[in-house]
């Protein structure tokens, strides 16, 4: 049985775990029509920017 988490590396693995709340807001909007508050949207945007910046040069 192949385990893929060993191939990710610590930066990518932590970036994926940080994105969980962002995707929770996205799915809540798409499935439940729940619009995030401005503070939630700002937090998600900051998280996405941080993950993108951390991934620059990783590959």
PDB file of N, CA and C in Angstrom:
ATOM      1  N   UNK A   1       0.842  -1.179   0.000  1.00  0.00           N
ATOM      2  CA  UNK A   1       0.000   0.000   0.000  1.00  0.00           C
ATOM      3  C   UNK A   1       0.889   1.246   0.000  1.00  0.00           C
ATOM      4  N   UNK A   2       0.682   2.097  -0.951  1.00  0.00           N
ATOM      5  CA  UNK A   2       1.493   3.321  -1.099  1.00  0.00           C
ATOM      6  C   UNK A   2       0.927   4.415  -0.204  1.00  0.00           C
ATOM      7  N   UNK A   3       1.788   5.090   0.522  1.00  0.00           N
ATOM      8  CA  UNK A   3       1.377   6.236   1.321  1.00  0.00           C
ATOM      9  C   UNK A   3       1.903   7.485   0.635  1.00  0.00           C
ATOM     10  N   UNK A   4       1.022   8.395   0.338  1.00  0.00           N
ATOM     11  CA  UNK A   4       1.379   9.583  -0.414  1.00  0.00           C
ATOM     12  C   UNK A   4       1.842  10.734   0.466  1.00  0.00           C
ATOM     13  N   UNK A   5       1.509  10.714   1.728  1.00  0.00           N
ATOM     14  CA  UNK A   5       1.868  11.836   2.592  1.00  0.00           C
ATOM     15  C   UNK A   5       3.375  11.967   2.761  1.00  0.00           C
ATOM     16  N   UNK A   6       4.116  10.890   2.598  1.00  0.00           N
ATOM     17  CA  UNK A   6       5.570  10.971   2.727  1.00  0.00           C
ATOM     18  C   UNK A   6       6.191  11.725   1.549  1.00  0.00           C
ATOM     19  N   UNK A   7       5.517  11.734   0.410  1.00  0.00           N
ATOM     20  CA  UNK A   7       6.035  12.396  -0.779  1.00  0.00           C
ATOM     21  C   UNK A   7       5.743  13.887  -0.804  1.00  0.00           C
ATOM     22  N   UNK A   8       4.887  14.366   0.071  1.00  0.00           N
ATOM     23  CA  UNK A   8       4.472  15.761   0.025  1.00  0.00           C
ATOM     24  C   UNK A   8       5.533  16.731   0.521  1.00  0.00           C
ATOM     25  N   UNK A   9       6.162  16.424   1.584  1.00  0.00           N
ATOM     26  CA  UNK A   9       7.081  17.366   2.214  1.00  0.00           C
ATOM     27  C   UNK A   9       6.350  18.187   3.244  1.00  0.00           C
ATOM     28  N   UNK A  10       7.064  18.755   4.189  1.00  0.00           N
ATOM     29  CA  UNK A  10       6.419  19.459   5.299  1.00  0.00           C
ATOM     30  C   UNK A  10       5.723  20.755   4.888  1.00  0.00           C
ATOM     31  N   UNK A  11       6.279  21.493   3.947  1.00  0.00           N
ATOM     32  CA  UNK A  11       5.668  22.768   3.559  1.00  0.00           C
ATOM     33  C   UNK A  11       4.348  22.526   2.837  1.00  0.00           C
ATOM     34  N   UNK A  12       4.337  21.588   1.898  1.00  0.00           N
ATOM     35  CA  UNK A  12       3.111  21.297   1.157  1.00  0.00           C
ATOM     36  C   UNK A  12       2.054  20.694   2.068  1.00  0.00           C
ATOM     37  N   UNK A  13       2.459  19.793   2.948  1.00  0.00           N
ATOM     38  CA  UNK A  13       1.495  19.163   3.856  1.00  0.00           C
ATOM     39  C   UNK A  13       0.862  20.198   4.788  1.00  0.00           C
ATOM     40  N   UNK A  14       1.656  21.108   5.316  1.00  0.00           N
ATOM     41  CA  UNK A  14       1.081  22.121   6.199  1.00  0.00           C
ATOM     42  C   UNK A  14       0.208  23.100   5.418  1.00  0.00           C
ATOM     43  N   UNK A  15       0.586  23.389   4.177  1.00  0.00           N
ATOM     44  CA  UNK A  15      -0.238  24.278   3.348  1.00  0.00           C
ATOM     45  C   UNK A  15      -1.611  23.667   3.090  1.00  0.00           C
ATOM     46  N   UNK A  16      -1.639  22.376   2.843  1.00  0.00           N
ATOM     47  CA  UNK A  16      -2.919  21.694   2.610  1.00  0.00           C
ATOM     48  C   UNK A  16      -3.780  21.749   3.870  1.00  0.00           C
ATOM     49  N   UNK A  17      -3.187  21.517   5.028  1.00  0.00           N
ATOM     50  CA  UNK A  17      -3.978  21.545   6.259  1.00  0.00           C
ATOM     51  C   UNK A  17      -4.490  22.948   6.578  1.00  0.00           C
ATOM     52  N   UNK A  18      -3.729  23.975   6.205  1.00  0.00           N
ATOM     53  CA  UNK A  18      -4.163  25.354   6.442  1.00  0.00           C
ATOM     54  C   UNK A  18      -5.343  25.718   5.542  1.00  0.00           C
ATOM     55  N   UNK A  19      -5.443  25.077   4.379  1.00  0.00           N
ATOM     56  CA  UNK A  19      -6.514  25.398   3.434  1.00  0.00           C
ATOM     57  C   UNK A  19      -7.866  24.776   3.785  1.00  0.00           C
ATOM     58  N   UNK A  20      -7.926  23.926   4.784  1.00  0.00           N
ATOM     59  CA  UNK A  20      -9.192  23.276   5.152  1.00  0.00           C
ATOM     60  C   UNK A  20     -10.297  24.291   5.464  1.00  0.00           C
ATOM     61  N   UNK A  21     -10.069  25.319   6.296  1.00  0.00           N
ATOM     62  CA  UNK A  21     -11.152  26.282   6.553  1.00  0.00           C
ATOM     63  C   UNK A  21     -11.574  27.063   5.310  1.00  0.00           C
ATOM     64  N   UNK A  22     -10.628  27.357   4.420  1.00  0.00           N
ATOM     65  CA  UNK A  22     -10.961  28.072   3.187  1.00  0.00           C
ATOM     66  C   UNK A  22     -11.939  27.250   2.351  1.00  0.00           C
ATOM     67  N   UNK A  23     -11.654  25.962   2.201  1.00  0.00           N
ATOM     68  CA  UNK A  23     -12.552  25.111   1.433  1.00  0.00           C
ATOM     69  C   UNK A  23     -13.872  24.882   2.155  1.00  0.00           C
ATOM     70  N   UNK A  24     -13.869  24.913   3.480  1.00  0.00           N
ATOM     71  CA  UNK A  24     -15.125  24.800   4.226  1.00  0.00           C
ATOM     72  C   UNK A  24     -16.043  25.979   3.914  1.00  0.00           C
ATOM     73  N   UNK A  25     -15.482  27.192   3.857  1.00  0.00           N
ATOM     74  CA  UNK A  25     -16.287  28.360   3.485  1.00  0.00           C
ATOM     75  C   UNK A  25     -16.793  28.240   2.054  1.00  0.00           C
ATOM     76  N   UNK A  26     -15.929  27.769   1.156  1.00  0.00           N
ATOM     77  CA  UNK A  26     -16.322  27.618  -0.246  1.00  0.00           C
ATOM     78  C   UNK A  26     -17.463  26.618  -0.393  1.00  0.00           C
ATOM     79  N   UNK A  27     -17.350  25.464   0.234  1.00  0.00           N
ATOM     80  CA  UNK A  27     -18.403  24.462   0.139  1.00  0.00           C
ATOM     81  C   UNK A  27     -19.680  24.906   0.833  1.00  0.00           C
ATOM     82  N   UNK A  28     -19.564  25.631   1.932  1.00  0.00           N
ATOM     83  CA  UNK A  28     -20.760  26.154   2.607  1.00  0.00           C
ATOM     84  C   UNK A  28     -21.495  27.125   1.700  1.00  0.00           C
ATOM     85  N   UNK A  29     -20.734  27.924   0.964  1.00  0.00           N
ATOM     86  CA  UNK A  29     -21.360  28.864   0.029  1.00  0.00           C
ATOM     87  C   UNK A  29     -22.022  28.119  -1.126  1.00  0.00           C
ATOM     88  N   UNK A  30     -21.321  27.158  -1.697  1.00  0.00           N
ATOM     89  CA  UNK A  30     -21.845  26.449  -2.860  1.00  0.00           C
ATOM     90  C   UNK A  30     -23.012  25.516  -2.527  1.00  0.00           C
ATOM     91  N   UNK A  31     -22.942  24.842  -1.394  1.00  0.00           N
ATOM     92  CA  UNK A  31     -23.954  23.842  -1.064  1.00  0.00           C
ATOM     93  C   UNK A  31     -25.090  24.386  -0.206  1.00  0.00           C
ATOM     94  N   UNK A  32     -24.785  25.331   0.653  1.00  0.00           N
ATOM     95  CA  UNK A  32     -25.781  25.803   1.619  1.00  0.00           C
ATOM     96  C   UNK A  32     -26.210  27.242   1.387  1.00  0.00           C
ATOM     97  N   UNK A  33     -25.643  27.880   0.364  1.00  0.00           N
ATOM     98  CA  UNK A  33     -25.906  29.290   0.082  1.00  0.00           C
ATOM     99  C   UNK A  33     -25.622  30.178   1.288  1.00  0.00           C
ATOM    100  N   UNK A  34     -24.618  29.809   2.057  1.00  0.00           N
ATOM    101  CA  UNK A  34     -24.212  30.619   3.204  1.00  0.00           C
ATOM    102  C   UNK A  34     -23.110  31.570   2.761  1.00  0.00           C
ATOM    103  N   UNK A  35     -23.401  32.841   2.796  1.00  0.00           N
ATOM    104  CA  UNK A  35     -22.443  33.854   2.374  1.00  0.00           C
ATOM    105  C   UNK A  35     -21.506  34.161   3.544  1.00  0.00           C
ATOM    106  N   UNK A  36     -20.182  34.076   3.309  1.00  0.00           N
ATOM    107  CA  UNK A  36     -19.263  34.378   4.409  1.00  0.00           C
ATOM    108  C   UNK A  36     -19.296  35.854   4.788  1.00  0.00           C
ATOM    109  N   UNK A  37     -19.026  36.121   6.036  1.00  0.00           N
ATOM    110  CA  UNK A  37     -18.946  37.503   6.498  1.00  0.00           C
ATOM    111  C   UNK A  37     -17.706  38.157   5.890  1.00  0.00           C
ATOM    112  N   UNK A  38     -17.640  39.470   5.874  1.00  0.00           N
ATOM    113  CA  UNK A  38     -16.436  40.130   5.350  1.00  0.00           C
ATOM    114  C   UNK A  38     -15.156  39.689   6.070  1.00  0.00           C
ATOM    115  N   UNK A  39     -15.225  39.474   7.367  1.00  0.00           N
ATOM    116  CA  UNK A  39     -14.047  39.037   8.115  1.00  0.00           C
ATOM    117  C   UNK A  39     -13.622  37.621   7.704  1.00  0.00           C
ATOM    118  N   UNK A  40     -14.594  36.729   7.484  1.00  0.00           N
ATOM    119  CA  UNK A  40     -14.270  35.378   7.020  1.00  0.00           C
ATOM    120  C   UNK A  40     -13.652  35.407   5.625  1.00  0.00           C
ATOM    121  N   UNK A  41     -14.195  36.246   4.754  1.00  0.00           N
ATOM    122  CA  UNK A  41     -13.657  36.364   3.402  1.00  0.00           C
ATOM    123  C   UNK A  41     -12.233  36.929   3.439  1.00  0.00           C
ATOM    124  N   UNK A  42     -11.997  37.920   4.280  1.00  0.00           N
ATOM    125  CA  UNK A  42     -10.661  38.488   4.420  1.00  0.00           C
ATOM    126  C   UNK A  42      -9.677  37.448   4.953  1.00  0.00           C
ATOM    127  N   UNK A  43     -10.096  36.699   5.949  1.00  0.00           N
ATOM    128  CA  UNK A  43      -9.233  35.648   6.502  1.00  0.00           C
ATOM    129  C   UNK A  43      -8.899  34.584   5.476  1.00  0.00           C
ATOM    130  N   UNK A  44      -9.880  34.199   4.671  1.00  0.00           N
ATOM    131  CA  UNK A  44      -9.634  33.221   3.614  1.00  0.00           C
ATOM    132  C   UNK A  44      -8.683  33.769   2.563  1.00  0.00           C
ATOM    133  N   UNK A  45      -8.849  35.031   2.203  1.00  0.00           N
ATOM    134  CA  UNK A  45      -7.964  35.647   1.207  1.00  0.00           C
ATOM    135  C   UNK A  45      -6.526  35.718   1.733  1.00  0.00           C
ATOM    136  N   UNK A  46      -6.362  36.095   2.988  1.00  0.00           N
ATOM    137  CA  UNK A  46      -5.020  36.164   3.580  1.00  0.00           C
ATOM    138  C   UNK A  46      -4.390  34.770   3.619  1.00  0.00           C
ATOM    139  N   UNK A  47      -5.194  33.763   3.957  1.00  0.00           N
ATOM    140  CA  UNK A  47      -4.698  32.390   3.990  1.00  0.00           C
ATOM    141  C   UNK A  47      -4.250  31.942   2.614  1.00  0.00           C
ATOM    142  N   UNK A  48      -5.077  32.205   1.588  1.00  0.00           N
ATOM    143  CA  UNK A  48      -4.708  31.808   0.229  1.00  0.00           C
ATOM    144  C   UNK A  48      -3.433  32.493  -0.237  1.00  0.00           C
ATOM    145  N   UNK A  49      -3.300  33.774   0.054  1.00  0.00           N
ATOM    146  CA  UNK A  49      -2.090  34.504  -0.323  1.00  0.00           C
ATOM    147  C   UNK A  49      -0.870  33.922   0.397  1.00  0.00           C
ATOM    148  N   UNK A  50      -1.017  33.624   1.666  1.00  0.00           N
ATOM    149  CA  UNK A  50       0.089  33.043   2.423  1.00  0.00           C
ATOM    150  C   UNK A  50       0.519  31.684   1.889  1.00  0.00           C
ATOM    151  N   UNK A  51      -0.453  30.848   1.542  1.00  0.00           N
ATOM    152  CA  UNK A  51      -0.132  29.531   0.984  1.00  0.00           C
ATOM    153  C   UNK A  51       0.547  29.682  -0.373  1.00  0.00           C
ATOM    154  N   UNK A  52       0.031  30.590  -1.203  1.00  0.00           N
ATOM    155  CA  UNK A  52       0.660  30.805  -2.512  1.00  0.00           C
ATOM    156  C   UNK A  52       2.099  31.282  -2.355  1.00  0.00           C
ATOM    157  N   UNK A  53       2.337  32.199  -1.439  1.00  0.00           N
ATOM    158  CA  UNK A  53       3.692  32.700  -1.213  1.00  0.00           C
ATOM    159  C   UNK A  53       4.620  31.611  -0.677  1.00  0.00           C
ATOM    160  N   UNK A  54       4.088  30.740   0.164  1.00  0.00           N
ATOM    161  CA  UNK A  54       4.927  29.676   0.717  1.00  0.00           C
ATOM    162  C   UNK A  54       5.270  28.620  -0.316  1.00  0.00           C
ATOM    163  N   UNK A  55       4.440  28.501  -1.342  1.00  0.00           N
ATOM    164  CA  UNK A  55       4.664  27.481  -2.371  1.00  0.00           C
ATOM    165  C   UNK A  55       5.563  27.971  -3.505  1.00  0.00           C
ATOM    166  N   UNK A  56       5.818  29.274  -3.593  1.00  0.00           N
ATOM    167  CA  UNK A  56       6.672  29.792  -4.643  1.00  0.00           C
ATOM    168  C   UNK A  56       8.091  29.263  -4.439  1.00  0.00           C
ATOM    169  N   UNK A  57       8.596  28.592  -5.421  1.00  0.00           N
ATOM    170  CA  UNK A  57       9.954  28.055  -5.354  1.00  0.00           C
ATOM    171  C   UNK A  57      10.059  26.702  -4.694  1.00  0.00           C
ATOM    172  N   UNK A  58       8.960  26.116  -4.248  1.00  0.00           N
ATOM    173  CA  UNK A  58       9.012  24.794  -3.623  1.00  0.00           C
ATOM    174  C   UNK A  58       9.288  23.724  -4.664  1.00  0.00           C
ATOM    175  N   UNK A  59       8.721  23.866  -5.827  1.00  0.00           N
ATOM    176  CA  UNK A  59       8.855  22.837  -6.853  1.00  0.00           C
ATOM    177  C   UNK A  59      10.164  22.991  -7.485  1.00  0.00           C
TER     178      UNK A  59
END
